[in-house]
Amino acid sequence: MNDLWNKRVMEFWKEVAPYLKFVLNGGLIAFIVISFSIGSIYYRRFLENPPPDFPIHFLLTCIMLLFIALNPIRTYLREADLIYLVPAEHQMNKYFNKSITASFITQGSVLTFIWILLYPLYLVTNETNSMTFFIFLLMLFIFKWILMLGNWQEQQFQSNVHRKIYSVLRWLISFVVLYVLLTFNSFKGFVFIGIVLMTYFISFRLIPSYMIHWNRLIFVEQQHKARIYAFLSWFVDVPQLSKRVKHRKMLSRSIKLVPFQQENTYLYLYFVTWIRSDLFGMIVRMTLVGIVLVTFLSIVWMKYFIFIAVVYLSGLQILSLRHYHQNMFWVNIYPLPKELRIEGVLKNSFRIHIIIILIISIPFILTITNLILGFVLLALSILLSKIYHRSLGKKL
Amino acid sequence: MNPVLQLKEVTGGYSLKKPVLHGLSINVNPGEMVGLIGLNGAGKSTTIKHVLGLLKQHKGEILINGHTLESKPMDYRASYAYVPENPLMYDELTVQEHLELTAMAYDIDKKTYTNRVEYLVDEFQMRDKLTKFSAHLSKGMRQKMMIMSAFLVQPSLYIIDEPFLGLDPLGIRSLLDLMVKMKEAGASILMSSHILSTIEQYCDKLVVLHEGHVIASGELNDIQLASGLDNPSLEDAFYALVKDGFKR
């Protein structure tokens, strides 16, 4: 079973490796490095001179929450395992333990990194001795481990309702535990945390569960993989890209806006595809976060930074639509020239991108003082998008 | 009368070294339904792929309404509609959107589209499925969706690959009725199937493929004659022919 697990991990990386170089080649790395260095300057300045009533504990809790409450477990299971591995269920403990441990180690290292990053922020408000860093790190590991096991148990639940309740509960408990830990560094606080976590852990016995909920685990694994491929597809064509489809009935009405004409066939196809795909959710979420940040951040250059980031990343995401349907059988059958597909893809993505640029521009221009620079940036974004779309049109 | 579809001495297949089809000649005239029959691997699907223009023949010529794919690609493609053996749908589109997309691709105006779809939707009992996605449809319903798309176009040539599997009896009846109706209106149909009784009953002409060769073609009489049996059913004649085929 140990060998099987190792083999699965190897196979996964073999599958993903060819795409990674495209991710590393892209502008994304430069983007991350630049934002990281800019961020660190800002962070240092903040640490030296923190605003007096800034809710540091609350912020710390919210950031740490992501790394404590989110704890996906990769099992590398496949659909065929329903036939071949289910009969060996009683021997699978080793395999699943390894899955949980491996996920814990990866996410634990990220957690450590984040804690190193945030510790100075914690120091701003708290008296500490030299051991606090390590004691807290140990505590964080223990929370993470318990919540990870909690996540594993959740997956085995028979009913989806229980799963949903417990998933909310997991976030809630993570939040409370973190907040108590960071705010009241005291013995009473530790006792309280201990009681909460014990209760949480014991309560799993009360919920009807499978020993191993194979279908659920396979579904979760597939979704996880789909997310990885969706990310990779921003950079390169990924044939394994599996698609989840959402109807979005209200929005679907806007499909009627595409005129019923032969030349719009692909515009229609890609517009519908966009509305129904995961891509839509990603872009909307990012734009919304962008709007909130641009509106409420008080540091001006951060606004500029967020504006540019949203324009750049949304362009990157929307263009991954071009990988959809390119191997679809019907595309070769329609009495339409091949170039019309590319044209349709680009026309559709350009229009959507313009709309995103305009939407993010509204809070941006309304809240900055240098209006001229604001409009110049808006015009420049549209122009660059146009140039990029055109150059892609030639390349494809 | 010029044939709608003409295969002239077509040799072809996936690789140049190993052709699957050997000197195939088939004519489909206006208002004619031609049945393509043969065992698994006889070359039916390969023939259809050549006609669709997905494979390029090594030798010979394929004409639809007098045009080759090379000479007038858009006219060639616009002249036929295809019903595949395995329904292929876009995951993101509902049934209705598939139909609209097809109408747009084949340059059918909105009014004509509406008229034709209204009829087809009732005929195939798909009204309550119009807003469903491929993932929520059974194989038979997806097959109906493919058939509706093809008959929405009303081209001069229908290419239909084994349409009956997975289709419910009402669906089969509707499909056959539609084919007869289109045929009477002057369209041509090339259909491949293993359901010999249906082929025998509905097709005007038959082409028996065996190992990439046409071993018999023509009307039912001609096939019966070629089999050497005394007034056999198509099934018996077919059996006799392909058994012979093995000996050659």
PDB file of C-alpha atoms in Angstrom, chain B residues 53-217:
ATOM      1  CA  GLY B  53     -13.877  15.423 -44.758  1.00  0.00           C
ATOM      2  CA  LEU B  54     -12.203  14.351 -41.525  1.00  0.00           C
ATOM      3  CA  LEU B  55      -9.912  11.962 -43.406  1.00  0.00           C
ATOM      4  CA  LYS B  56      -8.288  12.622 -46.752  1.00  0.00           C
ATOM      5  CA  GLN B  57      -8.494   9.939 -49.394  1.00  0.00           C
ATOM      6  CA  HIS B  58      -5.245   8.575 -50.819  1.00  0.00           C
ATOM      7  CA  LYS B  59      -6.732   8.052 -54.271  1.00  0.00           C
ATOM      8  CA  GLY B  60     -10.021   8.846 -55.936  1.00  0.00           C
ATOM      9  CA  GLU B  61     -12.506  11.650 -55.479  1.00  0.00           C
ATOM     10  CA  ILE B  62     -15.451  12.504 -53.265  1.00  0.00           C
ATOM     11  CA  LEU B  63     -18.049  14.977 -54.518  1.00  0.00           C
ATOM     12  CA  ILE B  64     -21.094  16.469 -52.838  1.00  0.00           C
ATOM     13  CA  ASN B  65     -23.348  18.316 -55.273  1.00  0.00           C
ATOM     14  CA  GLY B  66     -20.443  18.309 -57.699  1.00  0.00           C
ATOM     15  CA  HIS B  67     -17.942  19.959 -55.369  1.00  0.00           C
ATOM     16  CA  THR B  68     -14.957  18.448 -53.640  1.00  0.00           C
ATOM     17  CA  LEU B  69     -13.973  19.567 -50.159  1.00  0.00           C
ATOM     18  CA  GLU B  70     -10.861  21.218 -51.576  1.00  0.00           C
ATOM     19  CA  SER B  71     -12.602  23.171 -54.321  1.00  0.00           C
ATOM     20  CA  LYS B  72     -15.399  24.630 -52.198  1.00  0.00           C
ATOM     21  CA  PRO B  73     -14.939  23.723 -48.548  1.00  0.00           C
ATOM     22  CA  MET B  74     -17.800  25.794 -47.132  1.00  0.00           C
ATOM     23  CA  ASP B  75     -20.325  24.681 -49.761  1.00  0.00           C
ATOM     24  CA  TYR B  76     -19.243  21.105 -49.313  1.00  0.00           C
ATOM     25  CA  ARG B  77     -19.678  21.228 -45.544  1.00  0.00           C
ATOM     26  CA  ALA B  78     -22.952  23.148 -45.708  1.00  0.00           C
ATOM     27  CA  SER B  79     -24.430  20.462 -47.976  1.00  0.00           C
ATOM     28  CA  TYR B  80     -24.577  17.718 -45.404  1.00  0.00           C
ATOM     29  CA  ALA B  81     -25.699  17.136 -41.849  1.00  0.00           C
ATOM     30  CA  TYR B  82     -24.320  14.332 -39.763  1.00  0.00           C
ATOM     31  CA  VAL B  83     -25.773  12.204 -37.005  1.00  0.00           C
ATOM     32  CA  PRO B  84     -22.895  10.462 -35.218  1.00  0.00           C
ATOM     33  CA  GLU B  85     -23.062   7.012 -33.699  1.00  0.00           C
ATOM     34  CA  ASN B  86     -21.923   8.400 -30.334  1.00  0.00           C
ATOM     35  CA  PRO B  87     -23.621  11.677 -29.464  1.00  0.00           C
ATOM     36  CA  LEU B  88     -21.128  14.472 -28.928  1.00  0.00           C
ATOM     37  CA  MET B  89     -22.332  17.527 -27.047  1.00  0.00           C
ATOM     38  CA  TYR B  90     -20.769  20.616 -25.533  1.00  0.00           C
ATOM     39  CA  ASP B  91     -20.863  20.201 -21.760  1.00  0.00           C
ATOM     40  CA  GLU B  92     -21.678  23.871 -21.196  1.00  0.00           C
ATOM     41  CA  LEU B  93     -24.658  24.185 -23.548  1.00  0.00           C
ATOM     42  CA  THR B  94     -28.270  23.247 -22.934  1.00  0.00           C
ATOM     43  CA  VAL B  95     -30.230  21.321 -25.541  1.00  0.00           C
ATOM     44  CA  GLN B  96     -31.851  24.501 -26.767  1.00  0.00           C
ATOM     45  CA  GLU B  97     -28.520  26.276 -27.040  1.00  0.00           C
ATOM     46  CA  HIS B  98     -27.125  23.405 -29.064  1.00  0.00           C
ATOM     47  CA  LEU B  99     -29.974  23.808 -31.500  1.00  0.00           C
ATOM     48  CA  GLU B 100     -29.452  27.556 -31.691  1.00  0.00           C
ATOM     49  CA  LEU B 101     -25.737  27.116 -32.210  1.00  0.00           C
ATOM     50  CA  THR B 102     -26.351  24.669 -35.032  1.00  0.00           C
ATOM     51  CA  ALA B 103     -28.814  27.058 -36.653  1.00  0.00           C
ATOM     52  CA  MET B 104     -26.272  29.862 -36.478  1.00  0.00           C
ATOM     53  CA  ALA B 105     -23.446  27.721 -37.834  1.00  0.00           C
ATOM     54  CA  TYR B 106     -25.587  26.707 -40.823  1.00  0.00           C
ATOM     55  CA  ASP B 107     -26.857  30.224 -41.404  1.00  0.00           C
ATOM     56  CA  ILE B 108     -30.515  29.513 -40.690  1.00  0.00           C
ATOM     57  CA  ASP B 109     -32.506  32.607 -39.803  1.00  0.00           C
ATOM     58  CA  LYS B 110     -34.327  32.888 -36.522  1.00  0.00           C
ATOM     59  CA  LYS B 111     -37.824  32.453 -37.943  1.00  0.00           C
ATOM     60  CA  THR B 112     -37.047  29.333 -39.931  1.00  0.00           C
ATOM     61  CA  TYR B 113     -35.204  28.015 -36.915  1.00  0.00           C
ATOM     62  CA  THR B 114     -38.184  28.556 -34.629  1.00  0.00           C
ATOM     63  CA  ASN B 115     -40.562  26.833 -37.025  1.00  0.00           C
ATOM     64  CA  ARG B 116     -38.385  23.809 -37.510  1.00  0.00           C
ATOM     65  CA  VAL B 117     -37.480  23.440 -33.832  1.00  0.00           C
ATOM     66  CA  GLU B 118     -41.093  23.632 -32.691  1.00  0.00           C
ATOM     67  CA  TYR B 119     -41.912  20.670 -34.881  1.00  0.00           C
ATOM     68  CA  LEU B 120     -38.823  18.639 -33.952  1.00  0.00           C
ATOM     69  CA  VAL B 121     -39.171  19.217 -30.217  1.00  0.00           C
ATOM     70  CA  ASP B 122     -42.680  17.797 -30.206  1.00  0.00           C
ATOM     71  CA  GLU B 123     -41.880  14.997 -32.583  1.00  0.00           C
ATOM     72  CA  PHE B 124     -39.041  13.769 -30.330  1.00  0.00           C
ATOM     73  CA  GLN B 125     -40.743  14.686 -27.040  1.00  0.00           C
ATOM     74  CA  MET B 126     -37.881  16.857 -25.903  1.00  0.00           C
ATOM     75  CA  ARG B 127     -39.788  19.950 -24.811  1.00  0.00           C
ATOM     76  CA  ASP B 128     -39.101  19.479 -21.111  1.00  0.00           C
ATOM     77  CA  LYS B 129     -35.462  18.683 -21.875  1.00  0.00           C
ATOM     78  CA  LEU B 130     -34.683  21.957 -23.650  1.00  0.00           C
ATOM     79  CA  THR B 131     -32.957  23.519 -20.655  1.00  0.00           C
ATOM     80  CA  LYS B 132     -31.026  20.385 -19.688  1.00  0.00           C
ATOM     81  CA  PHE B 133     -27.303  19.782 -20.070  1.00  0.00           C
ATOM     82  CA  SER B 134     -25.656  16.827 -21.695  1.00  0.00           C
ATOM     83  CA  ALA B 135     -24.683  15.461 -18.277  1.00  0.00           C
ATOM     84  CA  HIS B 136     -28.383  15.193 -17.346  1.00  0.00           C
ATOM     85  CA  LEU B 137     -29.473  13.392 -20.508  1.00  0.00           C
ATOM     86  CA  SER B 138     -29.499   9.673 -21.218  1.00  0.00           C
ATOM     87  CA  LYS B 139     -27.738   8.310 -24.277  1.00  0.00           C
ATOM     88  CA  GLY B 140     -31.043   8.053 -26.102  1.00  0.00           C
ATOM     89  CA  MET B 141     -31.942  11.680 -25.384  1.00  0.00           C
ATOM     90  CA  ARG B 142     -28.529  12.832 -26.538  1.00  0.00           C
ATOM     91  CA  GLN B 143     -29.054  10.794 -29.675  1.00  0.00           C
ATOM     92  CA  LYS B 144     -32.375  12.582 -30.196  1.00  0.00           C
ATOM     93  CA  MET B 145     -30.578  15.874 -29.722  1.00  0.00           C
ATOM     94  CA  MET B 146     -28.132  14.927 -32.509  1.00  0.00           C
ATOM     95  CA  ILE B 147     -30.974  13.934 -34.787  1.00  0.00           C
ATOM     96  CA  MET B 148     -32.815  17.189 -34.123  1.00  0.00           C
ATOM     97  CA  SER B 149     -29.679  19.184 -34.911  1.00  0.00           C
ATOM     98  CA  ALA B 150     -29.244  17.406 -38.219  1.00  0.00           C
ATOM     99  CA  PHE B 151     -32.850  17.694 -39.313  1.00  0.00           C
ATOM    100  CA  LEU B 152     -32.910  21.316 -38.269  1.00  0.00           C
ATOM    101  CA  VAL B 153     -30.397  22.064 -41.008  1.00  0.00           C
ATOM    102  CA  GLN B 154     -32.402  20.375 -43.811  1.00  0.00           C
ATOM    103  CA  PRO B 155     -29.387  19.877 -46.060  1.00  0.00           C
ATOM    104  CA  SER B 156     -29.378  17.989 -49.337  1.00  0.00           C
ATOM    105  CA  LEU B 157     -27.500  15.084 -47.800  1.00  0.00           C
ATOM    106  CA  TYR B 158     -27.936  13.347 -44.452  1.00  0.00           C
ATOM    107  CA  ILE B 159     -25.151  11.125 -43.196  1.00  0.00           C
ATOM    108  CA  ILE B 160     -26.456   8.953 -40.414  1.00  0.00           C
ATOM    109  CA  ASP B 161     -24.272   6.499 -38.528  1.00  0.00           C
ATOM    110  CA  GLU B 162     -26.039   3.704 -36.654  1.00  0.00           C
ATOM    111  CA  PRO B 163     -28.809   5.894 -35.250  1.00  0.00           C
ATOM    112  CA  PHE B 164     -31.033   3.300 -33.620  1.00  0.00           C
ATOM    113  CA  LEU B 165     -28.996   2.150 -30.621  1.00  0.00           C
ATOM    114  CA  GLY B 166     -30.265   3.674 -27.397  1.00  0.00           C
ATOM    115  CA  LEU B 167     -33.252   5.262 -29.092  1.00  0.00           C
ATOM    116  CA  ASP B 168     -36.658   4.370 -27.712  1.00  0.00           C
ATOM    117  CA  PRO B 169     -39.267   2.826 -30.061  1.00  0.00           C
ATOM    118  CA  LEU B 170     -41.102   6.139 -30.441  1.00  0.00           C
ATOM    119  CA  GLY B 171     -37.854   7.853 -31.280  1.00  0.00           C
ATOM    120  CA  ILE B 172     -36.995   5.231 -33.882  1.00  0.00           C
ATOM    121  CA  ARG B 173     -40.413   5.655 -35.458  1.00  0.00           C
ATOM    122  CA  SER B 174     -40.083   9.437 -35.495  1.00  0.00           C
ATOM    123  CA  LEU B 175     -36.639   9.237 -37.048  1.00  0.00           C
ATOM    124  CA  LEU B 176     -37.775   6.874 -39.778  1.00  0.00           C
ATOM    125  CA  ASP B 177     -40.824   9.023 -40.528  1.00  0.00           C
ATOM    126  CA  LEU B 178     -38.620  12.100 -40.759  1.00  0.00           C
ATOM    127  CA  MET B 179     -36.177  10.367 -43.063  1.00  0.00           C
ATOM    128  CA  VAL B 180     -38.992   9.336 -45.374  1.00  0.00           C
ATOM    129  CA  LYS B 181     -40.365  12.868 -45.307  1.00  0.00           C
ATOM    130  CA  MET B 182     -37.021  14.463 -46.145  1.00  0.00           C
ATOM    131  CA  LYS B 183     -36.427  11.890 -48.841  1.00  0.00           C
ATOM    132  CA  GLU B 184     -39.749  12.683 -50.416  1.00  0.00           C
ATOM    133  CA  ALA B 185     -38.798  16.348 -50.328  1.00  0.00           C
ATOM    134  CA  GLY B 186     -35.731  15.475 -52.396  1.00  0.00           C
ATOM    135  CA  ALA B 187     -32.991  14.982 -49.811  1.00  0.00           C
ATOM    136  CA  SER B 188     -30.550  12.109 -49.920  1.00  0.00           C
ATOM    137  CA  ILE B 189     -29.592   9.881 -47.036  1.00  0.00           C
ATOM    138  CA  LEU B 190     -26.575   7.725 -46.470  1.00  0.00           C
ATOM    139  CA  MET B 191     -27.174   5.563 -43.438  1.00  0.00           C
ATOM    140  CA  SER B 192     -25.061   2.862 -41.866  1.00  0.00           C
ATOM    141  CA  SER B 193     -26.638   0.350 -39.529  1.00  0.00           C
ATOM    142  CA  HIS B 194     -26.564  -3.220 -38.293  1.00  0.00           C
ATOM    143  CA  ILE B 195     -30.338  -3.387 -37.999  1.00  0.00           C
ATOM    144  CA  LEU B 196     -30.763  -5.148 -41.334  1.00  0.00           C
ATOM    145  CA  SER B 197     -34.521  -5.548 -41.125  1.00  0.00           C
ATOM    146  CA  THR B 198     -34.968  -1.782 -40.924  1.00  0.00           C
ATOM    147  CA  ILE B 199     -32.457  -1.180 -43.694  1.00  0.00           C
ATOM    148  CA  GLU B 200     -34.237  -3.725 -45.882  1.00  0.00           C
ATOM    149  CA  GLN B 201     -37.565  -2.066 -45.271  1.00  0.00           C
ATOM    150  CA  TYR B 202     -36.545   1.570 -45.763  1.00  0.00           C
ATOM    151  CA  CYS B 203     -33.503   1.847 -48.014  1.00  0.00           C
ATOM    152  CA  ASP B 204     -33.794   2.222 -51.798  1.00  0.00           C
ATOM    153  CA  LYS B 205     -30.282   1.013 -52.379  1.00  0.00           C
ATOM    154  CA  LEU B 206     -27.734  -0.928 -50.422  1.00  0.00           C
ATOM    155  CA  VAL B 207     -23.978  -1.058 -50.321  1.00  0.00           C
ATOM    156  CA  VAL B 208     -22.379  -4.105 -48.755  1.00  0.00           C
ATOM    157  CA  LEU B 209     -18.888  -3.353 -47.491  1.00  0.00           C
ATOM    158  CA  HIS B 210     -16.486  -6.096 -46.639  1.00  0.00           C
ATOM    159  CA  GLU B 211     -12.854  -5.581 -45.639  1.00  0.00           C
ATOM    160  CA  GLY B 212     -12.808  -2.244 -47.369  1.00  0.00           C
ATOM    161  CA  HIS B 213     -14.299  -3.461 -50.644  1.00  0.00           C
ATOM    162  CA  VAL B 214     -17.803  -3.013 -52.013  1.00  0.00           C
ATOM    163  CA  ILE B 215     -18.768  -6.661 -52.495  1.00  0.00           C
ATOM    164  CA  ALA B 216     -22.338  -5.942 -53.590  1.00  0.00           C
ATOM    165  CA  SER B 217     -24.437  -2.885 -54.257  1.00  0.00           C
TER     166      SER B 217
END
